[in-house]
């Protein structure tokens, strides 16, 4: 029984709804009523490799070679390997590498089969350097510029196989040594300093750094004159500092306080009496005692004929050189102090023998023993010598003293006596060096000071000694039997301070260190 074809096609060939393919809408049919088309075989999309951009052969010459301890350097090129033009550089061992999951595509369009193998470069791209690299923060500004010339890697030195046999290999750029503690070692060498225009060549000519040039000095308040009145009148808010005279006085006091590394002995001499030699000894010694509070200062009377130094400094003192030498148990300063007098400012005195009924023969040996005992307890001492410069004791004095004060007066007789003393010392070679450490002091005992006279003395006599100065006339020095420092005129006090400061210049350079 034949079946109607139209019926069979409509009812008998109908598939089960669960097994029928999804119905495609009419709005998606390309051509309704056309012949049915065989569907294409489905295929998986092939993964696309990132585009490869070939580096030029000389790209390494346009980029600075940077050595990093985090990335090892690339291995040296083997002699049997030759680079192909246009092929990428071989990655360093251990560097990151990207491999395609699909089989590699073979490109047979060229003269050879290229291995299109995409890999991560061993060196970070320009603009994305590691932390601490010199390229960090520099963005890529454009494509690499293709420069002509062969590739030369100077980071590890040229390979021997790459050197042309006929031409010497050019020296590469200087490269700084690798720093183990730094992340990046710079390849360029440090610049050399040009010291031709500086003081490095001769350090002896370099100026010294002084504190007053870089630090503002603190002004001490004035202690005298109208500057002190302004300072006190402004409730100590206006400090003008010390004036020139006060500044000079402070410098002299600093000299007087100079430390003595041992003992220092000053002699006061003149071949003539009545020139104020004893008063000069007491005045200069008192100036030392006032400002050298931490150590005792002693004045010694070396006049063998009943000197008056003890009475001028301390009239109450009864002991003398005789008793000082007679005590064989002097082992400390308090025991020595028992035989010395002392004035109000603190100057001690070891007086001469005053007992006319029992005279004391001051011999050179006795005075040498006195000086040896004195050095055990006193660092600074002054010796008042007698007018007889050729006395045997004077030889001991002149051989032991470190400097001299040669005393004269402000008239012709007194100046001539001082000149004779200087000539006597200059005539003996052993005392010529002592004259350079000596000062000539002219006392104005007759109140006849003359500037022209003083200038003439400096031009003549003063050329043979270290310095020349004068003590002004003072009524207290003329009339008083005892030296009272507070009773002296201010100019007289300053004059004694000036002599003491001048003599103190030798405290560090005298013969002290030899003893």
PDB file of C-alpha atoms in Angstrom, residues 77-187:
ATOM      1  CA  UNK A  77      78.556  33.530  23.204  1.00  0.00           C
ATOM      2  CA  UNK A  78      80.026  30.228  22.096  1.00  0.00           C
ATOM      3  CA  UNK A  79      82.456  30.411  19.221  1.00  0.00           C
ATOM      4  CA  UNK A  80      80.433  27.943  17.120  1.00  0.00           C
ATOM      5  CA  UNK A  81      77.301  30.060  17.315  1.00  0.00           C
ATOM      6  CA  UNK A  82      76.650  32.840  14.832  1.00  0.00           C
ATOM      7  CA  UNK A  83      73.872  35.323  15.152  1.00  0.00           C
ATOM      8  CA  UNK A  84      71.434  35.484  12.337  1.00  0.00           C
ATOM      9  CA  UNK A  85      70.375  38.876  11.049  1.00  0.00           C
ATOM     10  CA  UNK A  86      66.992  39.877  12.374  1.00  0.00           C
ATOM     11  CA  UNK A  87      66.817  37.073  14.955  1.00  0.00           C
ATOM     12  CA  UNK A  88      66.179  37.988  18.621  1.00  0.00           C
ATOM     13  CA  UNK A  89      68.909  37.735  21.210  1.00  0.00           C
ATOM     14  CA  UNK A  90      69.138  34.474  23.070  1.00  0.00           C
ATOM     15  CA  UNK A  91      67.699  34.754  26.588  1.00  0.00           C
ATOM     16  CA  UNK A  92      69.955  34.485  29.584  1.00  0.00           C
ATOM     17  CA  UNK A  93      69.916  31.279  31.542  1.00  0.00           C
ATOM     18  CA  UNK A  94      67.374  31.448  34.297  1.00  0.00           C
ATOM     19  CA  UNK A  95      65.441  34.357  32.748  1.00  0.00           C
ATOM     20  CA  UNK A  96      61.694  34.090  32.305  1.00  0.00           C
ATOM     21  CA  UNK A  97      60.587  32.401  29.035  1.00  0.00           C
ATOM     22  CA  UNK A  98      57.178  32.250  27.326  1.00  0.00           C
ATOM     23  CA  UNK A  99      56.298  29.156  25.268  1.00  0.00           C
ATOM     24  CA  UNK A 100      53.297  28.725  23.040  1.00  0.00           C
ATOM     25  CA  UNK A 101      50.863  25.994  24.063  1.00  0.00           C
ATOM     26  CA  UNK A 102      50.239  25.075  20.420  1.00  0.00           C
ATOM     27  CA  UNK A 103      52.865  23.656  18.094  1.00  0.00           C
ATOM     28  CA  UNK A 104      55.305  26.165  16.799  1.00  0.00           C
ATOM     29  CA  UNK A 105      54.495  27.642  13.421  1.00  0.00           C
ATOM     30  CA  UNK A 106      57.099  27.193  10.787  1.00  0.00           C
ATOM     31  CA  UNK A 107      57.715  30.120   8.522  1.00  0.00           C
ATOM     32  CA  UNK A 108      59.095  28.919   5.222  1.00  0.00           C
ATOM     33  CA  UNK A 109      58.670  32.144   3.311  1.00  0.00           C
ATOM     34  CA  UNK A 110      62.318  33.169   3.882  1.00  0.00           C
ATOM     35  CA  UNK A 111      65.599  31.552   3.014  1.00  0.00           C
ATOM     36  CA  UNK A 112      65.633  29.624   6.248  1.00  0.00           C
ATOM     37  CA  UNK A 113      63.175  28.277   8.812  1.00  0.00           C
ATOM     38  CA  UNK A 114      62.707  30.869  11.550  1.00  0.00           C
ATOM     39  CA  UNK A 115      61.963  29.752  15.045  1.00  0.00           C
ATOM     40  CA  UNK A 116      59.306  32.199  16.144  1.00  0.00           C
ATOM     41  CA  UNK A 117      59.832  31.621  19.784  1.00  0.00           C
ATOM     42  CA  UNK A 118      58.532  34.393  22.021  1.00  0.00           C
ATOM     43  CA  UNK A 119      60.360  34.887  25.274  1.00  0.00           C
ATOM     44  CA  UNK A 120      60.611  37.424  28.072  1.00  0.00           C
ATOM     45  CA  UNK A 121      63.803  39.449  27.781  1.00  0.00           C
ATOM     46  CA  UNK A 122      66.434  38.954  30.484  1.00  0.00           C
ATOM     47  CA  UNK A 123      66.738  42.720  30.928  1.00  0.00           C
ATOM     48  CA  UNK A 124      63.636  44.704  31.868  1.00  0.00           C
ATOM     49  CA  UNK A 125      62.352  46.968  29.104  1.00  0.00           C
ATOM     50  CA  UNK A 126      63.324  50.594  29.157  1.00  0.00           C
ATOM     51  CA  UNK A 127      60.915  52.405  31.422  1.00  0.00           C
ATOM     52  CA  UNK A 128      60.105  49.422  33.628  1.00  0.00           C
ATOM     53  CA  UNK A 129      63.421  48.779  35.375  1.00  0.00           C
ATOM     54  CA  UNK A 130      63.748  47.055  38.708  1.00  0.00           C
ATOM     55  CA  UNK A 131      63.630  49.034  41.950  1.00  0.00           C
ATOM     56  CA  UNK A 132      66.865  50.880  42.413  1.00  0.00           C
ATOM     57  CA  UNK A 133      67.813  50.805  38.747  1.00  0.00           C
ATOM     58  CA  UNK A 134      68.913  53.953  36.966  1.00  0.00           C
ATOM     59  CA  UNK A 135      66.188  53.427  34.319  1.00  0.00           C
ATOM     60  CA  UNK A 136      63.347  53.415  36.853  1.00  0.00           C
ATOM     61  CA  UNK A 137      60.807  56.137  36.180  1.00  0.00           C
ATOM     62  CA  UNK A 138      61.922  56.777  32.593  1.00  0.00           C
ATOM     63  CA  UNK A 139      58.991  56.036  30.295  1.00  0.00           C
ATOM     64  CA  UNK A 140      59.490  54.713  26.782  1.00  0.00           C
ATOM     65  CA  UNK A 141      59.467  57.742  24.535  1.00  0.00           C
ATOM     66  CA  UNK A 142      59.588  56.111  21.098  1.00  0.00           C
ATOM     67  CA  UNK A 143      60.862  53.220  19.044  1.00  0.00           C
ATOM     68  CA  UNK A 144      64.461  52.166  19.217  1.00  0.00           C
ATOM     69  CA  UNK A 145      66.704  54.044  16.863  1.00  0.00           C
ATOM     70  CA  UNK A 146      68.506  51.729  14.498  1.00  0.00           C
ATOM     71  CA  UNK A 147      72.163  52.721  14.545  1.00  0.00           C
ATOM     72  CA  UNK A 148      74.728  51.121  12.321  1.00  0.00           C
ATOM     73  CA  UNK A 149      77.566  49.120  13.767  1.00  0.00           C
ATOM     74  CA  UNK A 150      78.177  45.671  15.218  1.00  0.00           C
ATOM     75  CA  UNK A 151      76.833  44.620  18.586  1.00  0.00           C
ATOM     76  CA  UNK A 152      79.422  44.764  21.334  1.00  0.00           C
ATOM     77  CA  UNK A 153      78.585  43.754  24.898  1.00  0.00           C
ATOM     78  CA  UNK A 154      81.010  45.549  27.203  1.00  0.00           C
ATOM     79  CA  UNK A 155      79.409  44.363  30.415  1.00  0.00           C
ATOM     80  CA  UNK A 156      81.530  41.208  30.657  1.00  0.00           C
ATOM     81  CA  UNK A 157      84.274  41.985  28.187  1.00  0.00           C
ATOM     82  CA  UNK A 158      84.568  40.932  24.539  1.00  0.00           C
ATOM     83  CA  UNK A 159      84.752  37.287  23.619  1.00  0.00           C
ATOM     84  CA  UNK A 160      87.994  36.199  22.013  1.00  0.00           C
ATOM     85  CA  UNK A 161      86.189  34.499  19.106  1.00  0.00           C
ATOM     86  CA  UNK A 162      84.467  37.741  18.114  1.00  0.00           C
ATOM     87  CA  UNK A 163      87.656  39.727  17.638  1.00  0.00           C
ATOM     88  CA  UNK A 164      88.600  40.331  14.024  1.00  0.00           C
ATOM     89  CA  UNK A 165      91.917  38.593  13.336  1.00  0.00           C
ATOM     90  CA  UNK A 166      93.428  41.471  11.410  1.00  0.00           C
ATOM     91  CA  UNK A 167      92.436  44.492  13.525  1.00  0.00           C
ATOM     92  CA  UNK A 168      92.997  45.149  17.234  1.00  0.00           C
ATOM     93  CA  UNK A 169      89.870  45.252  19.334  1.00  0.00           C
ATOM     94  CA  UNK A 170      89.091  48.829  20.476  1.00  0.00           C
ATOM     95  CA  UNK A 171      89.167  49.467  24.201  1.00  0.00           C
ATOM     96  CA  UNK A 172      85.734  49.573  25.757  1.00  0.00           C
ATOM     97  CA  UNK A 173      84.452  52.361  27.978  1.00  0.00           C
ATOM     98  CA  UNK A 174      85.695  52.499  31.564  1.00  0.00           C
ATOM     99  CA  UNK A 175      83.451  50.658  33.991  1.00  0.00           C
ATOM    100  CA  UNK A 176      83.242  51.175  37.751  1.00  0.00           C
ATOM    101  CA  UNK A 177      83.849  48.068  39.890  1.00  0.00           C
ATOM    102  CA  UNK A 178      80.814  46.216  41.156  1.00  0.00           C
ATOM    103  CA  UNK A 179      79.639  47.389  44.594  1.00  0.00           C
ATOM    104  CA  UNK A 180      78.536  44.478  46.725  1.00  0.00           C
ATOM    105  CA  UNK A 181      76.336  46.580  48.997  1.00  0.00           C
ATOM    106  CA  UNK A 182      74.598  48.546  46.269  1.00  0.00           C
ATOM    107  CA  UNK A 183      71.762  47.393  44.075  1.00  0.00           C
ATOM    108  CA  UNK A 184      73.222  48.957  40.977  1.00  0.00           C
ATOM    109  CA  UNK A 185      76.845  49.571  40.060  1.00  0.00           C
ATOM    110  CA  UNK A 186      77.403  52.502  37.736  1.00  0.00           C
ATOM    111  CA  UNK A 187      79.407  51.721  34.635  1.00  0.00           C
TER     112      UNK A 187
END
